[in-house]
PDB file of C-alpha atoms in Angstrom:
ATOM      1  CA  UNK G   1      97.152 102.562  75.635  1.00  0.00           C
ATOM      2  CA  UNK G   2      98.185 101.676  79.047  1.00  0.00           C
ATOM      3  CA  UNK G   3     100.929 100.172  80.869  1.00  0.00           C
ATOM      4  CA  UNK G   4     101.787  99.050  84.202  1.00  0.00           C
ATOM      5  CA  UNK G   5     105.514  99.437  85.504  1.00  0.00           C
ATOM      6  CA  UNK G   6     106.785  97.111  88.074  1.00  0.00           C
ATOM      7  CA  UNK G   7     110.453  97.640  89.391  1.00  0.00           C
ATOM      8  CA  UNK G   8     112.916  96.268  90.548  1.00  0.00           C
ATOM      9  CA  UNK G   9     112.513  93.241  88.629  1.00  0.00           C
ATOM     10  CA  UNK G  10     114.598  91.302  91.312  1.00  0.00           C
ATOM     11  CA  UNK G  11     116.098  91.796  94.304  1.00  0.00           C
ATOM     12  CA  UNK G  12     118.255  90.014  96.959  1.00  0.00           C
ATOM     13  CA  UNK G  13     117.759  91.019 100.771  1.00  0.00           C
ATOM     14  CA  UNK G  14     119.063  90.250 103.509  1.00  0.00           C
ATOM     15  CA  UNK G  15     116.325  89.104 106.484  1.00  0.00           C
ATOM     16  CA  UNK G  16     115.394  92.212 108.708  1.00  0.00           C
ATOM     17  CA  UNK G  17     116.282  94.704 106.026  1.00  0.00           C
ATOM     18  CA  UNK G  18     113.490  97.272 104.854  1.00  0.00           C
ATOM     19  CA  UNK G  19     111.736  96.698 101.016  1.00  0.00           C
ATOM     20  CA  UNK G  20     110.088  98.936  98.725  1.00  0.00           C
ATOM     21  CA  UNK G  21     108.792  98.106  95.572  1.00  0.00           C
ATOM     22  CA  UNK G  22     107.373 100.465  93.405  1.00  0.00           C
ATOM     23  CA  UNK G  23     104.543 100.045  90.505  1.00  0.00           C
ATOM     24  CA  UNK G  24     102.862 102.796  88.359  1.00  0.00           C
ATOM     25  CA  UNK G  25     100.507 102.944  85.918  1.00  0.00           C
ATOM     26  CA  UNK G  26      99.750 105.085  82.689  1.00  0.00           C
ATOM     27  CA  UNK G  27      97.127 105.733  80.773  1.00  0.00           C
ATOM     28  CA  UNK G  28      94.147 105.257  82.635  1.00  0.00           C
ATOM     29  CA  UNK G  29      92.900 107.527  85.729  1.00  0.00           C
ATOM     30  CA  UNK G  30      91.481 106.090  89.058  1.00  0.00           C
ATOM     31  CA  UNK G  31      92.006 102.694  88.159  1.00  0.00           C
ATOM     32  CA  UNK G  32      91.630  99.365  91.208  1.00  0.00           C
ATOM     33  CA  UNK G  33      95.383  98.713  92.070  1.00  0.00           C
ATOM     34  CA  UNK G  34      96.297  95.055  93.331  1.00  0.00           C
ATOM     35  CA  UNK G  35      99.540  93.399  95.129  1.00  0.00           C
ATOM     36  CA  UNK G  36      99.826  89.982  94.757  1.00  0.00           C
ATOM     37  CA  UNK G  37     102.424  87.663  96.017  1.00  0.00           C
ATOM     38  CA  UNK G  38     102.834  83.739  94.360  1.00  0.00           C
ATOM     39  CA  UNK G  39     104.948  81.738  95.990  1.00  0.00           C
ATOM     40  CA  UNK G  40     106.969  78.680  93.560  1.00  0.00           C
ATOM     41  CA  UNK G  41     104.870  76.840  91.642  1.00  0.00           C
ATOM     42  CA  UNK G  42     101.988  78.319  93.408  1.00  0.00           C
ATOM     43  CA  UNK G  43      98.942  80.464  93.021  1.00  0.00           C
ATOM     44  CA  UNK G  44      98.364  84.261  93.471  1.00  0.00           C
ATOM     45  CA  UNK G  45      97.593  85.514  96.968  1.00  0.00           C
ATOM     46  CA  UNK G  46      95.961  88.633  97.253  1.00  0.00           C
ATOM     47  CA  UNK G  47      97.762  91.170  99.767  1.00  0.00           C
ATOM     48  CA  UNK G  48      96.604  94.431  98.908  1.00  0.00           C
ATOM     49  CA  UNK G  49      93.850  96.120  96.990  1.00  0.00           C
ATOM     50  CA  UNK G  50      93.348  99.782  96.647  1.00  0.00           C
ATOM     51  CA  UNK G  51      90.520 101.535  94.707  1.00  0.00           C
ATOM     52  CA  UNK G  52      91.595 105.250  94.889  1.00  0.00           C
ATOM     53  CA  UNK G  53      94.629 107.420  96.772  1.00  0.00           C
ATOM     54  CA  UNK G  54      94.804 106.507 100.399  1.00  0.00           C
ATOM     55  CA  UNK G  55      92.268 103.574 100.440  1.00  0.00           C
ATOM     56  CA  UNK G  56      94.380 100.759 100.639  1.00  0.00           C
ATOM     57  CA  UNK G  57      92.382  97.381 102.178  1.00  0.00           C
ATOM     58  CA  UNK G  58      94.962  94.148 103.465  1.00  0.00           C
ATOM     59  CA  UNK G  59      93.722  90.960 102.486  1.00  0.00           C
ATOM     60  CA  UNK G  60      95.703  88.871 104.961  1.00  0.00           C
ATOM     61  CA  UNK G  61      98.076  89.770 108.250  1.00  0.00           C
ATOM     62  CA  UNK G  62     101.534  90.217 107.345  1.00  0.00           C
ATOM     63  CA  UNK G  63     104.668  92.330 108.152  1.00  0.00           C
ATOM     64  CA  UNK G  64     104.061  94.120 104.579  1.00  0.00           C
ATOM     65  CA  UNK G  65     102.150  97.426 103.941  1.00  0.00           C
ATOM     66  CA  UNK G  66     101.007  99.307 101.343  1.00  0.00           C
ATOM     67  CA  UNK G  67     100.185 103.106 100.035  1.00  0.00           C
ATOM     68  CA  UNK G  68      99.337 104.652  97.385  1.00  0.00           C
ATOM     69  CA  UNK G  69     100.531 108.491  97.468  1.00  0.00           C
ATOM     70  CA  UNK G  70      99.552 109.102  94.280  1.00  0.00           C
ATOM     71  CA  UNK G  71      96.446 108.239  91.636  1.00  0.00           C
ATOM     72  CA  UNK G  72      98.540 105.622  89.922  1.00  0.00           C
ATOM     73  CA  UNK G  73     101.253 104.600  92.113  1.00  0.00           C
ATOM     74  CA  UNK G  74     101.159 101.792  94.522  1.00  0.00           C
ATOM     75  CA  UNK G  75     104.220 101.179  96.944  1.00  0.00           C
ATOM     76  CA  UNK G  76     104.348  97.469  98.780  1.00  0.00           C
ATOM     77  CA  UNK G  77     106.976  98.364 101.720  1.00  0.00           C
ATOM     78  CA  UNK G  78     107.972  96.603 104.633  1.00  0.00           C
ATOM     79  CA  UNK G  79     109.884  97.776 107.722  1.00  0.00           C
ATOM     80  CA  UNK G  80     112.146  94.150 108.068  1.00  0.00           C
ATOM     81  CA  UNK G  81     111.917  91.491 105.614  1.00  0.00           C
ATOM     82  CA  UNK G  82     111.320  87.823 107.023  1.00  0.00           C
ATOM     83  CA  UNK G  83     112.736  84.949 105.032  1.00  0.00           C
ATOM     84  CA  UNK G  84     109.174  83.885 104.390  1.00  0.00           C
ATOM     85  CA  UNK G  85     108.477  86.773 102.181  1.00  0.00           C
ATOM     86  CA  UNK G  86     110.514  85.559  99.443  1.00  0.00           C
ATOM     87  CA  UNK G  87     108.369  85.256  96.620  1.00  0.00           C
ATOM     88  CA  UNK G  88     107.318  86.470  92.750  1.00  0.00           C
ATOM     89  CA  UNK G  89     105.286  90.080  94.014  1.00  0.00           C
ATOM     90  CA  UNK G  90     102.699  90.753  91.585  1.00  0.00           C
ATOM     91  CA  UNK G  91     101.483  94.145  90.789  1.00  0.00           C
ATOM     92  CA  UNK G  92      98.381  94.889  89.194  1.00  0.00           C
ATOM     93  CA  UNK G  93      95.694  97.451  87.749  1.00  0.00           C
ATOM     94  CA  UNK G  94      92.054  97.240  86.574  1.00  0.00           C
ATOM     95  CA  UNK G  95      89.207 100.106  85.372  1.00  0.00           C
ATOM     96  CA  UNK G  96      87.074  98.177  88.521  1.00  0.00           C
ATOM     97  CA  UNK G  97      85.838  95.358  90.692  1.00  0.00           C
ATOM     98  CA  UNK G  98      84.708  93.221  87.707  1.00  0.00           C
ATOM     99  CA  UNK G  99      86.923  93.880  85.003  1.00  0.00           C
ATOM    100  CA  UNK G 100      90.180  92.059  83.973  1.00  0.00           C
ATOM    101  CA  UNK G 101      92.924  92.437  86.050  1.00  0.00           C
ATOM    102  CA  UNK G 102      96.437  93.702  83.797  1.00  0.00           C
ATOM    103  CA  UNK G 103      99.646  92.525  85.729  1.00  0.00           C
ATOM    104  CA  UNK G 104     102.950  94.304  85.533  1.00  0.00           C
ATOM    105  CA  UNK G 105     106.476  91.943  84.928  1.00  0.00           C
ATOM    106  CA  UNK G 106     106.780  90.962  88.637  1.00  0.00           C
ATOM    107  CA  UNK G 107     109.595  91.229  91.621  1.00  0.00           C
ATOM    108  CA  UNK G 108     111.299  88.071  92.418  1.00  0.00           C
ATOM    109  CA  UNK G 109     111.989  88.690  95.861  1.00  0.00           C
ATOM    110  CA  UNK G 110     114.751  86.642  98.093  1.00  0.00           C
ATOM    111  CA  UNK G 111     115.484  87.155 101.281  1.00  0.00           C
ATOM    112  CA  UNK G 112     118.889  85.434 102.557  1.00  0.00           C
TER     113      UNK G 112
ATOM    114  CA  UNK H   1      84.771  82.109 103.035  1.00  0.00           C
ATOM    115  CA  UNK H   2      84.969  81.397  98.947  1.00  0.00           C
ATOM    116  CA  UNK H   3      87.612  78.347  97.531  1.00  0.00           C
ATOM    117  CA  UNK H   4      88.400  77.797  94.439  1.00  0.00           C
ATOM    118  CA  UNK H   5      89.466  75.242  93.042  1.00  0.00           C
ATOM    119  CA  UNK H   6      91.469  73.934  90.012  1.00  0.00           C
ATOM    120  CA  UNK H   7      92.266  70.483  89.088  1.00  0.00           C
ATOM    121  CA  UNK H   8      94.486  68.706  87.448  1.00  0.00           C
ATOM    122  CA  UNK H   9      97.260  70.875  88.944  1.00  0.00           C
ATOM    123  CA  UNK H  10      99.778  69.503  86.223  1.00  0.00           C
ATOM    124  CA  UNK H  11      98.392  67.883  83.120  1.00  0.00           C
ATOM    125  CA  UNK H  12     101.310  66.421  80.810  1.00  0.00           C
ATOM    126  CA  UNK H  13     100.119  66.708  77.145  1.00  0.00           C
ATOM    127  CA  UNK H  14     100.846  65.235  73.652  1.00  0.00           C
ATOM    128  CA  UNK H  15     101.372  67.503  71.093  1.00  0.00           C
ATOM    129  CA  UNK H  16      97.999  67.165  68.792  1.00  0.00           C
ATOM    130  CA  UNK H  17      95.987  66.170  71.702  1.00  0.00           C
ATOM    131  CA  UNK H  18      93.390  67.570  73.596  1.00  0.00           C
ATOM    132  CA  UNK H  19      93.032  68.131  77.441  1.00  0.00           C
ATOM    133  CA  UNK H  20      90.369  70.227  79.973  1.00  0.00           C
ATOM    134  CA  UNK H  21      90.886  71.801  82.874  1.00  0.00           C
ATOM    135  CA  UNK H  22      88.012  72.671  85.889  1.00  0.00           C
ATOM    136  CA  UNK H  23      87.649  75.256  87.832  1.00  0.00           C
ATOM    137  CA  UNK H  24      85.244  74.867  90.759  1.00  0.00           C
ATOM    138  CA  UNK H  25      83.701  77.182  93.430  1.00  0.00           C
ATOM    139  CA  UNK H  26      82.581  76.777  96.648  1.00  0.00           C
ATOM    140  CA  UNK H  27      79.758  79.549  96.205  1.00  0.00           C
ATOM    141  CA  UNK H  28      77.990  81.282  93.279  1.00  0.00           C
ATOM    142  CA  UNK H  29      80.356  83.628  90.915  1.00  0.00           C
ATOM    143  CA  UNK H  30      78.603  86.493  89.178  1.00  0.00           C
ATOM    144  CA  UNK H  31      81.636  86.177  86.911  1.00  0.00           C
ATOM    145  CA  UNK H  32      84.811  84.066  86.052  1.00  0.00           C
ATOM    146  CA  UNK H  33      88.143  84.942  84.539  1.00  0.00           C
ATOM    147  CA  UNK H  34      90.890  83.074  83.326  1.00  0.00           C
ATOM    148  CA  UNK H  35      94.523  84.171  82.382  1.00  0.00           C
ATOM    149  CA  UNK H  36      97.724  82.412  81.413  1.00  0.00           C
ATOM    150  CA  UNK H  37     101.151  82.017  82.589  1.00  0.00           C
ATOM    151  CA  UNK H  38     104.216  81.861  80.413  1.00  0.00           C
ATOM    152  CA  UNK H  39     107.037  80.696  82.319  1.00  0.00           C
ATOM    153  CA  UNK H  40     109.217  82.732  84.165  1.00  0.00           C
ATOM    154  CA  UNK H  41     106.291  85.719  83.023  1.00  0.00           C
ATOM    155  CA  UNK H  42     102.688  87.393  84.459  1.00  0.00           C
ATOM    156  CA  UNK H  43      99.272  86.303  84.511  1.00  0.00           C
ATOM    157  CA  UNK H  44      97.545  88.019  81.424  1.00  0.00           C
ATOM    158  CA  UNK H  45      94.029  87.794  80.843  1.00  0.00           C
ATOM    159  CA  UNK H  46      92.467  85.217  78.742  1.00  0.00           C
ATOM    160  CA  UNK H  47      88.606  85.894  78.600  1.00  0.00           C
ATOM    161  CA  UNK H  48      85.827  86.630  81.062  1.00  0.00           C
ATOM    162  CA  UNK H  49      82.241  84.694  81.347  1.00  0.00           C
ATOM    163  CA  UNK H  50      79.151  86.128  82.775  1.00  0.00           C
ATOM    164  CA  UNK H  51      76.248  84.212  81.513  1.00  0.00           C
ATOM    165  CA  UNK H  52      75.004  80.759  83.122  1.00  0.00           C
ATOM    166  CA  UNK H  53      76.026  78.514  80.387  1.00  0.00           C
ATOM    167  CA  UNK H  54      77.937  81.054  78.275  1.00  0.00           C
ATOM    168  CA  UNK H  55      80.375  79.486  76.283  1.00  0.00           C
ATOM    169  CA  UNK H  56      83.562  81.445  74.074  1.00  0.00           C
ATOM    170  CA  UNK H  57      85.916  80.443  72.091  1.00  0.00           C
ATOM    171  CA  UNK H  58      89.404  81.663  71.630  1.00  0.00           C
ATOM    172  CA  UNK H  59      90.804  79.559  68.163  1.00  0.00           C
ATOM    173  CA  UNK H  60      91.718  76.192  70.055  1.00  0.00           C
ATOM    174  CA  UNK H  61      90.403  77.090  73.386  1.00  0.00           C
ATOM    175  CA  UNK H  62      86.873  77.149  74.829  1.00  0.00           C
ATOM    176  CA  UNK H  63      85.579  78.443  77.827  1.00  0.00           C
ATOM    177  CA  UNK H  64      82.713  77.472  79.312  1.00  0.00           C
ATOM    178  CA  UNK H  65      81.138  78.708  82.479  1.00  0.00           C
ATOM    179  CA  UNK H  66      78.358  76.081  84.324  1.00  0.00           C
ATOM    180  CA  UNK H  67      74.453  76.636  84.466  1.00  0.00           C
ATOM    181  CA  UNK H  68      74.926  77.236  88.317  1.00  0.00           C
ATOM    182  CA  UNK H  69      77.649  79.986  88.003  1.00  0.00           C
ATOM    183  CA  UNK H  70      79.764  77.649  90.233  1.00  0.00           C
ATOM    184  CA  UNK H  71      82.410  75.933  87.565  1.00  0.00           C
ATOM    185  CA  UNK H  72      83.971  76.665  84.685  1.00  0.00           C
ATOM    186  CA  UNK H  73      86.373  74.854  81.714  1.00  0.00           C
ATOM    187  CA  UNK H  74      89.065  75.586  79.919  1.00  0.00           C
ATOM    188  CA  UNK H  75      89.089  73.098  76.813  1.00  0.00           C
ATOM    189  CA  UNK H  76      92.623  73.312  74.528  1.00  0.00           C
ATOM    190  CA  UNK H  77      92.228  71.325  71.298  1.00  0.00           C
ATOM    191  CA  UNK H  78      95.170  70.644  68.982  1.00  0.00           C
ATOM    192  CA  UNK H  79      97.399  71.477  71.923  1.00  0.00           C
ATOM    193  CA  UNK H  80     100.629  73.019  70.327  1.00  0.00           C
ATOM    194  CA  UNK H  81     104.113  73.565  72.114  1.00  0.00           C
ATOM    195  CA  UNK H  82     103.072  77.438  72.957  1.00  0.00           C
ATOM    196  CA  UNK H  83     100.160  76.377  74.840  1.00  0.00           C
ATOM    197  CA  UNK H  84     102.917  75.806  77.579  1.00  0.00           C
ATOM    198  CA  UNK H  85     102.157  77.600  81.091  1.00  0.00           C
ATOM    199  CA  UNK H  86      99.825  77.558  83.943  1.00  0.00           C
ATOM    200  CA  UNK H  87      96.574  78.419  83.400  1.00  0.00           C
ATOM    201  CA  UNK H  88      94.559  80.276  86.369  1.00  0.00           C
ATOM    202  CA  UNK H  89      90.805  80.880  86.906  1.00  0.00           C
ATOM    203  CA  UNK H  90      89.547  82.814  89.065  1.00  0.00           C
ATOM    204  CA  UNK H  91      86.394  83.486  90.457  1.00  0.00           C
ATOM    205  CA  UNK H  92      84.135  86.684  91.594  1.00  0.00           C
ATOM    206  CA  UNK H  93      81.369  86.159  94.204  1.00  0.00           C
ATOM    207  CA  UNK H  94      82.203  89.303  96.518  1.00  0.00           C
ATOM    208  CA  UNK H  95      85.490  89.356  95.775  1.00  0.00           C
ATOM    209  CA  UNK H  96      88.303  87.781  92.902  1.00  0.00           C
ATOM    210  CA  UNK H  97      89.538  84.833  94.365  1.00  0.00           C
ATOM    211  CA  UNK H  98      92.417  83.246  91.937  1.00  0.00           C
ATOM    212  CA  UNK H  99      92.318  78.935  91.782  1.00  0.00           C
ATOM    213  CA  UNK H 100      96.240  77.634  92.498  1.00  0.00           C
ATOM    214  CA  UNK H 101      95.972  76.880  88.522  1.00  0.00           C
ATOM    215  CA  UNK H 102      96.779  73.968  86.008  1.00  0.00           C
ATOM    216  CA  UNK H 103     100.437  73.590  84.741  1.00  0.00           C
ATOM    217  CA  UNK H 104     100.460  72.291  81.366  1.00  0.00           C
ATOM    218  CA  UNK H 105     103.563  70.712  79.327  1.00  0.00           C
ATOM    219  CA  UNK H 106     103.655  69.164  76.048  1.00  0.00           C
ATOM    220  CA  UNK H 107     105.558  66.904  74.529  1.00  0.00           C
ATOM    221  CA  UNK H 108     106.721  66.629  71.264  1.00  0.00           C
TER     222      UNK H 108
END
């Protein structure tokens, strides 16, 4: 069966330091890989989708980035954290476009 | 570009009772999807509708996607204490665009 890992699964930063969070998948080959960010008490906001190793397409403008190196890992970095990116990060894997999206446990993300 | 939208955004249940929550689309979806929310967990995936019209069931809930392809329902009958989470549609014109979802409580 597969499974989606998502780590760490929080983390305290300080603003202007660098982040890397890390997800992988098993199980399934090629599959769509998502990064979603949900603010408290608030919906998901897609930031980045990729659909196979070095495709990665950015939803919205942001001081984040994103690469996948390999088939099913998907890194959400960022050079210097901004206290607005606090936030529950969201990784997430489907077979394509049009199928259900599988989530992995999240990163609660704070930036002091 | 595509909205979507959910409403209530909290709806405050009895235990036993029933409640419905829309999901509405500014364009035409070939498909919608809707997943749940524990607290404190991740979205997983409820069910997906493709069909004008189509309506599932899922024990006490049923979905129900509208004749135009641009809203949906979530209907919870019986609502029970696990039922407890936010609830999230989201819709698929030329791309999956999430609703801000429904909070639900109960009381007991």
């Amino acid at each position: 069966s597969q499974t989606i890992h998502q780590w760490p699964a929080t983390l305290v930063q300080p603003v202007g330091s660098p982040l890397s969070l890390e997800c992988t998948v098993e199980g399934t080959s090629n599959p769509n890989l998502y990064w979603y960010r949900q603010a408290a008490g608030r919906g998901l906001q897609l930031l980045f989708y990729s659909v196979g190793i070095g495709q990665i397409s950015s939803e919205v403008p942001q001081n984040l980035s994103a690469s996948r190196p390999q088939d099913r890992q998907f890194i959400l970095s960022s050079k210097k954290l901004l206290l607005s990116d606090s936030g529950f990060y969201l990784c997430a894997w489907s077979v394509g476009d049009d199928q259900p999206q599988h989530f992995g446990d999240g990163t609660r993300l704070s930036i002091l | 570009g595509q909205q979507v939208m959910q409403i209530p955004q909290y709806q405050h249940v009895q235990e036993g009772e029933d409640f419905t929550t829309y999901c509405n689309s500014s364009t035409t979806l070939s498909n919608i999807q809707w997943y749940k929310q524990r607290p404190g967990g991740h979205p997983v995936f409820l069910i997906q509708l493709v069909k004008s019209g189509e309506v599932k069931k899922q024990k006490r809930l049923t979905f129900q996607f509208g004749e135009a392809k641009k809203n949906s329902s979530l209907h919870i009958t019986a609502t029970q204490t696990t039922d407890v989470g936010t609830y999230f549609c989201a819709g698929r014109d030329y791309k999956l665009s999430f609703g801000a979802g429904t909070t639900v409580t109960v009381r007991a």
